[in-house]
Short mmCIF file of C-alpha atoms and ligand atoms in Angstrom, two decimals:
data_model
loop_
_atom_site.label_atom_id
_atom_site.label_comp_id
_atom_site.label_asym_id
_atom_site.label_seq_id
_atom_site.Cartn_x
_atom_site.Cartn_y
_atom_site.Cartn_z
CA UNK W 1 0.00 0.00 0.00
CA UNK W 2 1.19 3.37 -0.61
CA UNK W 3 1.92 5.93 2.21
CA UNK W 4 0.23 9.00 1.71
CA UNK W 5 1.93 12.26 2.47
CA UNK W 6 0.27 12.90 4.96
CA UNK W 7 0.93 9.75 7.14
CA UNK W 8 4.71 9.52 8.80
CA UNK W 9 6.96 7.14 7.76
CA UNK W 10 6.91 3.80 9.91
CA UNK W 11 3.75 3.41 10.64
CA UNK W 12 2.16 0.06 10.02
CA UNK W 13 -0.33 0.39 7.02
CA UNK W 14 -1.84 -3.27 7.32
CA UNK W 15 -3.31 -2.78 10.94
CA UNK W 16 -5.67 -0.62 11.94
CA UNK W 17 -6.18 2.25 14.18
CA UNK W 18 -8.21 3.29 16.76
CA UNK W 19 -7.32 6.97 16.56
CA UNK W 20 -7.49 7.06 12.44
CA UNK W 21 -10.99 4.74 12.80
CA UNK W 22 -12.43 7.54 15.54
CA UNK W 23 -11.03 9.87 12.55
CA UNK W 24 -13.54 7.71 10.09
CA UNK W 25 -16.71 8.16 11.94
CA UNK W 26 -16.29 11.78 12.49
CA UNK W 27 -16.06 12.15 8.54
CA UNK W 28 -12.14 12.64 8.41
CA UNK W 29 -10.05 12.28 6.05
CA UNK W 30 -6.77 10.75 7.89
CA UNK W 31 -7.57 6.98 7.45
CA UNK W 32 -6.98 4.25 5.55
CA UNK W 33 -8.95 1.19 4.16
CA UNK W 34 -7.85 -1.05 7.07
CA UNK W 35 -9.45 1.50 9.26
CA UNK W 36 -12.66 1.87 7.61
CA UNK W 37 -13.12 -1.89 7.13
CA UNK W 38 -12.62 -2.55 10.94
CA UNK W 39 -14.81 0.66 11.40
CA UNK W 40 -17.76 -0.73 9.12
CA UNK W 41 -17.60 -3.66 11.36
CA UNK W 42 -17.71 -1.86 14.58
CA UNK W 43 -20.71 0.10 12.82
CA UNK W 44 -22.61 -3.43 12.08
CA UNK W 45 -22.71 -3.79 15.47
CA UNK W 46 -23.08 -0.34 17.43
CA UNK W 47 -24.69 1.87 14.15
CA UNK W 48 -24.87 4.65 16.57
CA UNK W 49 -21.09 5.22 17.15
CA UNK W 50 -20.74 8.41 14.20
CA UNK W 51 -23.80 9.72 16.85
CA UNK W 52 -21.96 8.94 19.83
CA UNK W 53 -18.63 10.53 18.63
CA UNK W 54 -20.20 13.80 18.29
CA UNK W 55 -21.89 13.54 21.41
CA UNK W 56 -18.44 13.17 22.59
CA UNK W 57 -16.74 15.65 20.87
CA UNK W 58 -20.27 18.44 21.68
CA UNK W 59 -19.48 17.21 25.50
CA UNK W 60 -15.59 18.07 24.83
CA UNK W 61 -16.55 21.67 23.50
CA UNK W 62 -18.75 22.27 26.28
CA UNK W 63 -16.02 21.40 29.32
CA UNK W 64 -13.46 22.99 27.72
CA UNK W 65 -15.53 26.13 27.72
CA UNK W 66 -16.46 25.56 31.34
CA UNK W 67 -12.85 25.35 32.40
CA UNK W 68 -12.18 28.98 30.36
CA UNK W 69 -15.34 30.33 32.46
CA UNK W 70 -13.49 28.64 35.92
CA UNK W 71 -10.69 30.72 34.74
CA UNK W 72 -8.49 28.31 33.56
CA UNK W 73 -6.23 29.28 30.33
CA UNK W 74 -3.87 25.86 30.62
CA UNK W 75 -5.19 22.57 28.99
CA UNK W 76 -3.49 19.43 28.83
CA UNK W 77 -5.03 16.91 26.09
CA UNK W 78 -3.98 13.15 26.60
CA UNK W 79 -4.96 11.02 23.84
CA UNK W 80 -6.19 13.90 22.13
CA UNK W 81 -6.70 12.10 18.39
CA UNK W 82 -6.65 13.50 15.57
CA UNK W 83 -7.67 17.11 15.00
CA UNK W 84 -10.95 17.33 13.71
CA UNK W 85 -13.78 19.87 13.77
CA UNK W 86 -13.59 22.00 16.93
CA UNK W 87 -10.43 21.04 18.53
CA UNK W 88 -9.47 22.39 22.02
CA UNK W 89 -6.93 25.07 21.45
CA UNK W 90 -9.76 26.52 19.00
CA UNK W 91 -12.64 26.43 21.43
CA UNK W 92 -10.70 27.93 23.93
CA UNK W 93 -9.04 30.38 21.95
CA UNK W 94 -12.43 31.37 21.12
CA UNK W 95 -13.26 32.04 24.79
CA UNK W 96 -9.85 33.49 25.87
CA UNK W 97 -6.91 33.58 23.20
CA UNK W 98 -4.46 33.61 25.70
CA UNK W 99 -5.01 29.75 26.53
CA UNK W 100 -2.24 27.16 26.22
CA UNK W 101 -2.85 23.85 24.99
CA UNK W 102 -0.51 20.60 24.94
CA UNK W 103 -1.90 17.40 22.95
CA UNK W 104 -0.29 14.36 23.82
CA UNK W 105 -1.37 11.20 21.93
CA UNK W 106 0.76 7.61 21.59
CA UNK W 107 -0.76 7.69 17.46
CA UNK W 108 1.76 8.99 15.15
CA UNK W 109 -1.16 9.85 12.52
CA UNK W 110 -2.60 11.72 15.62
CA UNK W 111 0.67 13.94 16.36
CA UNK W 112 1.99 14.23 12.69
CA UNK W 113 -1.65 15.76 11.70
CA UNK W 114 -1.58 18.05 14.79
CA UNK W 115 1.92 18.97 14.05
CA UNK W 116 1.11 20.08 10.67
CA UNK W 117 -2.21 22.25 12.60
CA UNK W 118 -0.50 23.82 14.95
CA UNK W 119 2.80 24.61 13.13
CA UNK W 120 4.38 27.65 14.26
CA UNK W 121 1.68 28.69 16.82
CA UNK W 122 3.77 29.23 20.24
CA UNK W 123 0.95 28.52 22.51
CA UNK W 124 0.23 24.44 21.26
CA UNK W 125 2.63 22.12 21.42
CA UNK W 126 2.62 18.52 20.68
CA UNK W 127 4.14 15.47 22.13
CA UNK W 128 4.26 11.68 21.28
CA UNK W 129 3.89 9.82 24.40
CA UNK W 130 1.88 7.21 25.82
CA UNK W 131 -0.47 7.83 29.09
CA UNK W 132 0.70 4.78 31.08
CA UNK W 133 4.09 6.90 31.21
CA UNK W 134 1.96 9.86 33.27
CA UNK W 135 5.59 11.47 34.73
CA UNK W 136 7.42 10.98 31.23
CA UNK W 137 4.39 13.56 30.27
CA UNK W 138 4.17 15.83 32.70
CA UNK W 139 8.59 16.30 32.54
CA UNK W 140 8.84 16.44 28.86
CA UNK W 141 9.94 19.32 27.57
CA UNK W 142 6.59 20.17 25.28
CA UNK W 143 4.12 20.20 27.85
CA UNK W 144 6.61 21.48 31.01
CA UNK W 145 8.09 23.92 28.56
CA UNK W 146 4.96 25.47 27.70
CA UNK W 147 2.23 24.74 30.43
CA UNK W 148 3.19 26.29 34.28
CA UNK W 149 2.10 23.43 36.40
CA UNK W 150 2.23 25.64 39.29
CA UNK W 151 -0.95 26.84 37.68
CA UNK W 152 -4.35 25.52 37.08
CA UNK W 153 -4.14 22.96 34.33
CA UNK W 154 -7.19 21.40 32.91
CA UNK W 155 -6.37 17.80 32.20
CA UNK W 156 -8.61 15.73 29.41
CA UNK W 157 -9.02 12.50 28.76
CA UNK W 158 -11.96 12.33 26.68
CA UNK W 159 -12.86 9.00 25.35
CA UNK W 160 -8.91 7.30 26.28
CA UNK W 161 -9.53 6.05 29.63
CA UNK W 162 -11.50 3.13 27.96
CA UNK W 163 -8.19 1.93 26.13
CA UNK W 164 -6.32 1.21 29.53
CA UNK W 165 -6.96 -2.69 30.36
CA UNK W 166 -7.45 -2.73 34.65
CA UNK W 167 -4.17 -4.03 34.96
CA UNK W 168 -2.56 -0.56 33.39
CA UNK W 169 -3.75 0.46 36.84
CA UNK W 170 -5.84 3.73 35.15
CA UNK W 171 -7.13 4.81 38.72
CA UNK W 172 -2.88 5.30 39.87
CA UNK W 173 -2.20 7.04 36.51
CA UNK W 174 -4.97 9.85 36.99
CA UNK W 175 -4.03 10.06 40.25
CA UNK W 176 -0.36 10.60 39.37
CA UNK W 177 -1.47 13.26 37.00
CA UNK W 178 -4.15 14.94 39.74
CA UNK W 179 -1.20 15.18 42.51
CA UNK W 180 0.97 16.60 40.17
CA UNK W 181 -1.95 19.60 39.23
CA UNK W 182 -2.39 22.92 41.34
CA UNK W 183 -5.19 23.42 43.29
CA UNK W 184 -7.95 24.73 41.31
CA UNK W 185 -7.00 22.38 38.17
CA UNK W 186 -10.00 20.68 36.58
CA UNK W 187 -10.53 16.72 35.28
CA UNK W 188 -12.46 16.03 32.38
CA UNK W 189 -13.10 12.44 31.61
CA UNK W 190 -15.68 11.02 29.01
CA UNK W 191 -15.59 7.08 29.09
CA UNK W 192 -17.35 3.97 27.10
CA UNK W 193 -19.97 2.09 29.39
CA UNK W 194 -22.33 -0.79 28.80
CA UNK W 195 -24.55 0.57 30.70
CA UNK W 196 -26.12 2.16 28.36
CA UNK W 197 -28.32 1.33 25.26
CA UNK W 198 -25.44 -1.26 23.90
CA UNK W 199 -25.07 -3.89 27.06
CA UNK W 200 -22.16 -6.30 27.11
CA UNK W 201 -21.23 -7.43 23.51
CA UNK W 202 -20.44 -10.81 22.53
CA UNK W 203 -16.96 -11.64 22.10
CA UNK W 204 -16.82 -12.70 18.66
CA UNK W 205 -18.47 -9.38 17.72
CA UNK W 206 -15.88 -6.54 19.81
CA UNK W 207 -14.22 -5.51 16.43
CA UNK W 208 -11.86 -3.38 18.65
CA UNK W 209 -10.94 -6.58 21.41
CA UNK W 210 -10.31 -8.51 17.97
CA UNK W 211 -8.03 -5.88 16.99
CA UNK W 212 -5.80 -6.17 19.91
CA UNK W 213 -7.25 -2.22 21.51
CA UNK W 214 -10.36 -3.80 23.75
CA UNK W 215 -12.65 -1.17 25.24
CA UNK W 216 -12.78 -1.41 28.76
CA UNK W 217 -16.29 -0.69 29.25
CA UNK W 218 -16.62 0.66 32.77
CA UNK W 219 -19.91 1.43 35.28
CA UNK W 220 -20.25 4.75 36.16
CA UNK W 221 -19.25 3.91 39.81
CA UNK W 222 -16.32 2.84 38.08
CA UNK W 223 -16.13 6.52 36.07
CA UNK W 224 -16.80 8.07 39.46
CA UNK W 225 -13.72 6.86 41.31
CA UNK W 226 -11.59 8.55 38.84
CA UNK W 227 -12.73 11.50 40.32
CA UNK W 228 -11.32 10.84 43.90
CA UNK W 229 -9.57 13.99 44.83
CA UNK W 230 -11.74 16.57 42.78
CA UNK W 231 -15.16 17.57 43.42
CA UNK W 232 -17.99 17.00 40.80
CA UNK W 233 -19.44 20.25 39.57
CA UNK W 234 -23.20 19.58 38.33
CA UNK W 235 -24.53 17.51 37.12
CA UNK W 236 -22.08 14.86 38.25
CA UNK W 237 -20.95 11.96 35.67
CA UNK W 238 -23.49 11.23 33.36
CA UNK W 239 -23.89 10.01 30.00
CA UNK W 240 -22.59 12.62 27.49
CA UNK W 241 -25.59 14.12 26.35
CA UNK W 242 -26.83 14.98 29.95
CA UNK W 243 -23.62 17.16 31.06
CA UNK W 244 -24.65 20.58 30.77
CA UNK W 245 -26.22 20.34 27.19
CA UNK W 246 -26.48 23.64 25.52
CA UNK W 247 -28.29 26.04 22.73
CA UNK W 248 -26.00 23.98 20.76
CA UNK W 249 -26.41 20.58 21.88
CA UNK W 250 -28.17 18.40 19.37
CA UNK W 251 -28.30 15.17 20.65
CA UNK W 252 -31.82 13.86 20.88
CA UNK W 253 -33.63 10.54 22.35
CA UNK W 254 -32.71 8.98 25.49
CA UNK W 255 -29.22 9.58 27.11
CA UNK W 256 -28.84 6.11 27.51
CA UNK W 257 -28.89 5.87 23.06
CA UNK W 258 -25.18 7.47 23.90
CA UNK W 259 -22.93 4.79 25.49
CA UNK W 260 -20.54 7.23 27.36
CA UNK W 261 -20.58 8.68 30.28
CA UNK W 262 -18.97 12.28 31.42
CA UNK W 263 -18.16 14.22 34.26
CA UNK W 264 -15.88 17.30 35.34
CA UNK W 265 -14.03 17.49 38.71
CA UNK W 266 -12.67 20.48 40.48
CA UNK W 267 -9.32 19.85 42.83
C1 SAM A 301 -11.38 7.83 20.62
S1 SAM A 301 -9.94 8.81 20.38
C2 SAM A 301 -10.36 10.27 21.31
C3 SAM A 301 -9.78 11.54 20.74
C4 SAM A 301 -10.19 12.82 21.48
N1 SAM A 301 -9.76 12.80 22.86
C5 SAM A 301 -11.68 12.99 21.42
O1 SAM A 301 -12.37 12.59 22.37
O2 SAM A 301 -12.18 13.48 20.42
C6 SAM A 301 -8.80 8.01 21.48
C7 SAM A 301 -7.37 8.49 21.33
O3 SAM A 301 -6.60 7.97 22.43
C8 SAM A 301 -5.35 7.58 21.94
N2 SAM A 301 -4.78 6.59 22.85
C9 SAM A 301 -5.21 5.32 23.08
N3 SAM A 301 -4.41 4.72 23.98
C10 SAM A 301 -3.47 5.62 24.34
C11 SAM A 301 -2.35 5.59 25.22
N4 SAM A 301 -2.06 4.47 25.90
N5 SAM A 301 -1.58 6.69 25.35
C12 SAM A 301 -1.88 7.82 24.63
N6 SAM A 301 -2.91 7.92 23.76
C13 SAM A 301 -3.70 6.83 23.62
C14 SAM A 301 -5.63 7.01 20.56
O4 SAM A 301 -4.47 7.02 19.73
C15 SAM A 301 -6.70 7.97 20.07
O5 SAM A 301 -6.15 9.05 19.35
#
């Protein structure tokens, strides 16, 4: 297969991607036909994800802008994707241009494409690291270099938590990243849950556990104790179309048709 221009050198054209199929259902335009055959199959079997990924994305838009309104101009992205419609350091530019934002994903589609967006802007920068290495993030020279962790930070991890099997420990890797954040710092988390409209899926059919990137789903209990150390603001975690919907918000039908839940936290 031939490597577009667009994708870096190295990377493994014959496998696919959860970051460049994530890029499929959104409409983008940074995948390849690996990715959109695993995709279609993931689709056979939850047709509502292209729904759901905008309900994630419209939930993403809305905390970032409730951080800005906390006062918070420092954002730190982990497993950030790649850039699509309405990415962070736009919706909070939008709000206040003097916000900083550092977008961390382990993709290399992910960090060339945002490389090539955010070329030559001095408040983005962009580093290739994975989150089970929370320290190797926070020292790094892109996100220490431009964020002042002395300083409210808000930290996302929209829609990555769910790629961390229980024995990666995710519950010690937020809370590496929360002890490390000044007071006043906010969490945003969304996170895939079978508690909702899709229950437990039959092996043979989890496209993504057949790839060899399960999705953990987790209970909202579960979703909750990532939260330990940071208070909820309202309306607590709750699937993604329920947080603070706005004039914008366009998801319709039950909550429950959107198989994520959400939540902001306050240390
Ligand atoms: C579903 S996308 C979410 C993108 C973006 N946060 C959003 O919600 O629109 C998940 C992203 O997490 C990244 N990811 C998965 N596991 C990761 C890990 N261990 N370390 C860093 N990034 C990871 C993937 O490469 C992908 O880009």
């Amino acid at each position: 297969m031939e490597r577009p221009a667009w994708a870096p050198p190295g990377i493994d054209l014959t496998r696919p991607s959860v970051a460049r199929m994530y890029d499929y259902y959104l409409g983008g335009s940074h995948n390849f036909e690996v990715d959109r055959a695993a995709a279609r199959q993931a689709l056979e079997v939850w047709p509502d994800l292209p729904a759901i990924m905008r309900a994630n994305r419209a939930f993403m838009r809305r905390a970032v802008r409730h951080a800005v309104a906390c006062g918070v101009t420092q954002f730190l992205d982990i497993g950030s994707g790649i850039p699509t419609f309405g990415n962070v350091h736009e919706v909070a530019r939008a709000a206040n241009p003097e916000a900083r934002v550092a977008y961390v994903d382990h993709d290399p589609v992910a960090v060339a494409h945002s490389q090539a967006i955010i070329a030559g802007d001095g408040r983005t920068a962009v580093l290739q690291a994975d989150i089970r290495k929370p320290a190797e993030i926070l020292q790094s020279p892109e996100v220490s270099g431009l964020l002042d962790l002395e300083r409210p930070v808000a930290l996302l991890l929209v829609a990555v938590l769910h790629f961390l099997q229980d024995a990666d420990h995710p519950e010690e890797i937020v809370a590496h990243l929360r002890d490390t954040l000044a007071p006043g710092s906010c969490l945003i988390v969304s996170h895939a849950t079978d508690e909702g409209q899709y229950g437990e899926l039959e092996e043979d059919k989890d496209v993504y556990k057949r790839m060899g990137s399960p999705l953990i789903m987790r209970s909202r209990h579960a979703v909750e104790r990532f939260f330990d150390g940071f208070s909820l603001v309202d309306p607590g975690v709750v699937f993604l179309s329920e947080w603070q919907p706005d004039a914008e918000s366009e998801e319709a039908g039950d909550p429950a048709r959107y198989s994520g839940y959400a939540g902001f936290g306050i240390k």
